[in-house]
Coordinates of C-alpha atoms in Angstrom, one line a residue:
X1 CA -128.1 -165.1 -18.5
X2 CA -128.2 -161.5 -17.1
X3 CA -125.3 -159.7 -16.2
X4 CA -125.5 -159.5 -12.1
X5 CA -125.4 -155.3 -11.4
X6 CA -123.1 -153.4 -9.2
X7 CA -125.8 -152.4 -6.7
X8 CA -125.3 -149.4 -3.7
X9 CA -128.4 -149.9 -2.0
X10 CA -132.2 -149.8 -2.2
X11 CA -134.7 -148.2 -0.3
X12 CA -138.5 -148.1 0.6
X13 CA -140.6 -146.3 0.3
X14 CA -139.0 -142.9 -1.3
X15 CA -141.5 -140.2 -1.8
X16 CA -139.3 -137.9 -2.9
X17 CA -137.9 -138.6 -6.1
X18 CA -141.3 -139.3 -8.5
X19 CA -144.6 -139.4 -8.3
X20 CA -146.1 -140.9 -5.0
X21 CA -144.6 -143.9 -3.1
X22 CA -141.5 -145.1 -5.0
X23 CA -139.0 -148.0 -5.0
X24 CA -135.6 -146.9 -5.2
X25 CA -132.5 -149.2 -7.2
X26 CA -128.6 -147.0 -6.6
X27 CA -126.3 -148.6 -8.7
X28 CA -122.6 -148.8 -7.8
X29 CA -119.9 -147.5 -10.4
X30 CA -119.6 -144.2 -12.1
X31 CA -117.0 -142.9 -14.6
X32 CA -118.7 -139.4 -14.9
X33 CA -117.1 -137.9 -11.7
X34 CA -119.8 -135.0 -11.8
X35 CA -118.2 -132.0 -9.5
X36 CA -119.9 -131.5 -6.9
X37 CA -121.7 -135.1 -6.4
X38 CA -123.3 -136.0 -3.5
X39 CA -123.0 -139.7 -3.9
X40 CA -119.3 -139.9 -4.1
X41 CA -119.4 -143.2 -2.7
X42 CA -121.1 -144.6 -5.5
X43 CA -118.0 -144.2 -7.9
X44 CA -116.2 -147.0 -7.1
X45 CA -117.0 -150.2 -9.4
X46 CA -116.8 -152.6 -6.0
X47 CA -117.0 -156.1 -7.0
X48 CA -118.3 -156.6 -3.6
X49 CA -121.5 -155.3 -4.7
X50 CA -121.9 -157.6 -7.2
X51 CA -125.7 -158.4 -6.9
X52 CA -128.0 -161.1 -9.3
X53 CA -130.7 -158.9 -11.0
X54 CA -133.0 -161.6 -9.8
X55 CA -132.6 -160.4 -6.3
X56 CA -133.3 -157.0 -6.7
X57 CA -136.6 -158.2 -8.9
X58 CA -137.2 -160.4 -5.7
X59 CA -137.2 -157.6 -3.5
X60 CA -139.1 -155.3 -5.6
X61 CA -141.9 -158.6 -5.5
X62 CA -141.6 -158.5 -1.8
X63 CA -142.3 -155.2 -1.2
X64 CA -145.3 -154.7 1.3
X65 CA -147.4 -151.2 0.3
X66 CA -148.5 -149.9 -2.9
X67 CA -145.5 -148.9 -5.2
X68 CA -146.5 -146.3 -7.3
X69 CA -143.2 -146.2 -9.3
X70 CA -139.3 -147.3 -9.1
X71 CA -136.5 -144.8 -9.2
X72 CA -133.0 -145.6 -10.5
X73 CA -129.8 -144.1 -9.6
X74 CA -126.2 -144.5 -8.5
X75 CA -124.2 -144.2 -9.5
X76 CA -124.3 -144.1 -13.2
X77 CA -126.8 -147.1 -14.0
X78 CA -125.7 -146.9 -18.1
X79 CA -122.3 -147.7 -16.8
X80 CA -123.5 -151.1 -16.4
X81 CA -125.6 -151.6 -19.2
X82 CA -126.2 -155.1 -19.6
X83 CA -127.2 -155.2 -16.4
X84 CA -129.6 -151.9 -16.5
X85 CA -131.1 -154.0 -19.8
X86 CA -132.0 -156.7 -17.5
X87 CA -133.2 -155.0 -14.4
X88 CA -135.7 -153.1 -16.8
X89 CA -136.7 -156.2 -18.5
X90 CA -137.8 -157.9 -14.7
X91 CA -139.1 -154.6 -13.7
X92 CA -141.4 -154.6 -17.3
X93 CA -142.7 -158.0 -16.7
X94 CA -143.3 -157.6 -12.5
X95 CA -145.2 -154.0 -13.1
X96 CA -147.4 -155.3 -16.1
X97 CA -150.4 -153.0 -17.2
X98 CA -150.2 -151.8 -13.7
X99 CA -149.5 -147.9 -13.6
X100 CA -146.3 -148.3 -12.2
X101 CA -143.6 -145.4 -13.8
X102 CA -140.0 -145.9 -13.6
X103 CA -137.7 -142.7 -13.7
X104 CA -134.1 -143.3 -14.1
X105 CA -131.3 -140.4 -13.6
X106 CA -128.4 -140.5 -15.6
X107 CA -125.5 -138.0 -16.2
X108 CA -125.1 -138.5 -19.6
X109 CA -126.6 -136.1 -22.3
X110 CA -130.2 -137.5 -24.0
X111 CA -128.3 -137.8 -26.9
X112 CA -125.6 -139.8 -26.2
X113 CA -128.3 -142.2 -24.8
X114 CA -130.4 -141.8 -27.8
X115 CA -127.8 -143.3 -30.0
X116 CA -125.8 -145.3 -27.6
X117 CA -128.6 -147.3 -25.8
X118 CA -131.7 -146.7 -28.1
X119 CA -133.6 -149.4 -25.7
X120 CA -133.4 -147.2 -23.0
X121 CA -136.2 -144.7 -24.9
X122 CA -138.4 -147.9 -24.8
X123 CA -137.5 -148.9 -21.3
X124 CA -138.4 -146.0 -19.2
X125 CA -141.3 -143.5 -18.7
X126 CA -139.0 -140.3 -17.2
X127 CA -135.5 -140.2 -17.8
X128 CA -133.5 -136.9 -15.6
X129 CA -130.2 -136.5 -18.0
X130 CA -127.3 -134.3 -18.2
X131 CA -124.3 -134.3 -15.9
X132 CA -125.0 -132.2 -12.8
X133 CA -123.0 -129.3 -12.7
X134 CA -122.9 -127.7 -9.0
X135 CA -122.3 -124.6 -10.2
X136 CA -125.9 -124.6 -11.5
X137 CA -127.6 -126.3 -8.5
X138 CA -130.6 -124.3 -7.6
X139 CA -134.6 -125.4 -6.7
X140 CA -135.2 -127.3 -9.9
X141 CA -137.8 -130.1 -10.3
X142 CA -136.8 -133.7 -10.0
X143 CA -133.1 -132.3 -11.0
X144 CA -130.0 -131.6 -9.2
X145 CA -129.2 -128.5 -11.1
X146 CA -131.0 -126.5 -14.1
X147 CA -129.4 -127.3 -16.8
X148 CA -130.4 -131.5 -16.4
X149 CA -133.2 -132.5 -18.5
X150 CA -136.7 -134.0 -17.7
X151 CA -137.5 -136.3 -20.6
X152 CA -141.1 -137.6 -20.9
X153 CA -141.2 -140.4 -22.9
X154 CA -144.6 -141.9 -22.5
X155 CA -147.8 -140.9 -21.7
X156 CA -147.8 -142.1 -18.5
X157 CA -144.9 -139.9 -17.6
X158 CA -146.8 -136.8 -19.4
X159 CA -150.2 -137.3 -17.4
X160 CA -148.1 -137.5 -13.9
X161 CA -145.2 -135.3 -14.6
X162 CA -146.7 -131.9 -16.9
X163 CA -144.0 -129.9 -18.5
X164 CA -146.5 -127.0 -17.7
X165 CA -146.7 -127.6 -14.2
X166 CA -143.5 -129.3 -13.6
X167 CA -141.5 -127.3 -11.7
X168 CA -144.9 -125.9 -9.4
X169 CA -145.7 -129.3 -8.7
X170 CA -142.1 -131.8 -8.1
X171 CA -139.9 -128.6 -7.1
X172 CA -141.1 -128.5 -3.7
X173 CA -139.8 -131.9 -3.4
X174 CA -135.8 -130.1 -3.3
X175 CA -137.1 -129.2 0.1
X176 CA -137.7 -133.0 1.7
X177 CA -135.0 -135.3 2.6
X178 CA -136.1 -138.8 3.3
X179 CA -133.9 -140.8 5.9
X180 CA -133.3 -144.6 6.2
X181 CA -131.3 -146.0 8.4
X182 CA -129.6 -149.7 8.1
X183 CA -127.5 -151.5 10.9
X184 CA -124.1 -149.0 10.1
X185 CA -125.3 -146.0 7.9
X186 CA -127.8 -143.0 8.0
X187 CA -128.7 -142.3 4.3
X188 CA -130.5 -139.6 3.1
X189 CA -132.0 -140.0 0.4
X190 CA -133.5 -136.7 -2.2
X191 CA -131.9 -133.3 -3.9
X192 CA -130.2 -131.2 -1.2
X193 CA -129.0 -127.9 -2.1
X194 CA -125.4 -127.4 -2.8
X195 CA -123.7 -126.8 0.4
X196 CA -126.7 -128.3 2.2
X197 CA -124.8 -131.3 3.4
X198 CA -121.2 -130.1 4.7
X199 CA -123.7 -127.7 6.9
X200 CA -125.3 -131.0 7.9
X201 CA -122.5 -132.1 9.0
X202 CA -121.0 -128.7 11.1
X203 CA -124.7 -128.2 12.8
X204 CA -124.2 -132.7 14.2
X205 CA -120.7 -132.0 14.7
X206 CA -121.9 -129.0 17.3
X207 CA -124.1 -131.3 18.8
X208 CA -121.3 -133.9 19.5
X209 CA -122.6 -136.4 16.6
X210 CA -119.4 -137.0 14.8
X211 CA -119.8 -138.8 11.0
X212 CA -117.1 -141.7 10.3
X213 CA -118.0 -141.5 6.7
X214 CA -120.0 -139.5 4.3
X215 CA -120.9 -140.0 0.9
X216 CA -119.8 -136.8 -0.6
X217 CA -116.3 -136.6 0.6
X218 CA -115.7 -140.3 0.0

């Protein structure tokens, strides 16, 4: 039996995180503690999260427009690694032969992935590691600051994501934020620039829009 996952939240469609329309799976817990995170309120292992894998591979079946990939996050997914295992295996058999890439952030280094969770190499097409250090936060492709690392692991990934072209092509993609909004929270959901957010905050603030809760200060 899979181990249920500490899930934040999913969204649809993202279209700024990967190639074209994307699925996107946040899991809850972290013991990283990157300075600097945005998603602060993704550290917390809440056992009120506690989701079957089954139900996110249910959503992911019921999604209604093409999916070109699925983008996983938190969090630190490899935090919960039984449960990542699972999630990848439904997500392998539900995608098929279908062209469907799944990138996967972590903030661990390649190699301590490569020799803690060998699988992973196997399980994913793009995998965005490193811990994100704010310090280096700039207009980077797919990454929140320069010194992360794109990993192309199949040749799906290659054909989509060029190393040559990279940065030309996804970097652009710093500059849009996607919104979703649920019955009690606005999330936004891509790569803002450091200080981005707290000036977010200020510019709603003037208007008279004042924020119970935000993820980065959680």
């Amino acid at each position: 039996m899979t181990e249920p996952i500490l899930l934040s939240r999913l969204h649809f469609p993202v279209d700024n995180l990967g190639y074209g329309s994307r699925a996107g799976i946040w899991f809850q817990g972290c013991t990283i503690y990157c300075r600097g995170c945005i998603s602060r309120d993704t550290w917390t292992f809440d056992p009120a999260t506690r989701t079957d894998v089954e139900a996110v591979l249910a959503w992911l079946r019921r999604l209604d427009g093409q999916v070109d990939g699925v983008t996983i996050s938190g969090g630190e997914p490899t935090d919960q690694p039984e449960a990542l295992l699972g999630l990848l295996a439904g997500i392998a058999e539900w995608r098929g032969d279908s062209e469907i890439d799944v990138l996967m952030y972590s903030g661990r280094s390649a190699d301590t992935l490569r020799h803690g969770l060998p699988w992973l190499w196997e399980s994913v097409d793009i995998l965005i590691s490193e811990p994100y250090e704010a310090s280096r936060a700039a207009g980077c492709a797919l990454r929140g600051s320069d010194n992360q690392r794109v990993n192309l692991l199949t040749e799906l990934a290659r054909r989509r994501y060029p190393a040559e072209s990279l940065e030309s092509t996804y970097a652009p993609q710093r500059t849009k934020i996607g919104v979703h909004v649920d019955l009690e929270s606005i999330w936004l959901v891509g790569l803002p620039h450091h200080g981005d957010l707290p000036k977010l905050r200020d510019h709603l603030t003037e208007r008279g829009v004042e924020l119970g809760r935000t993820s980065w200060l959680t």
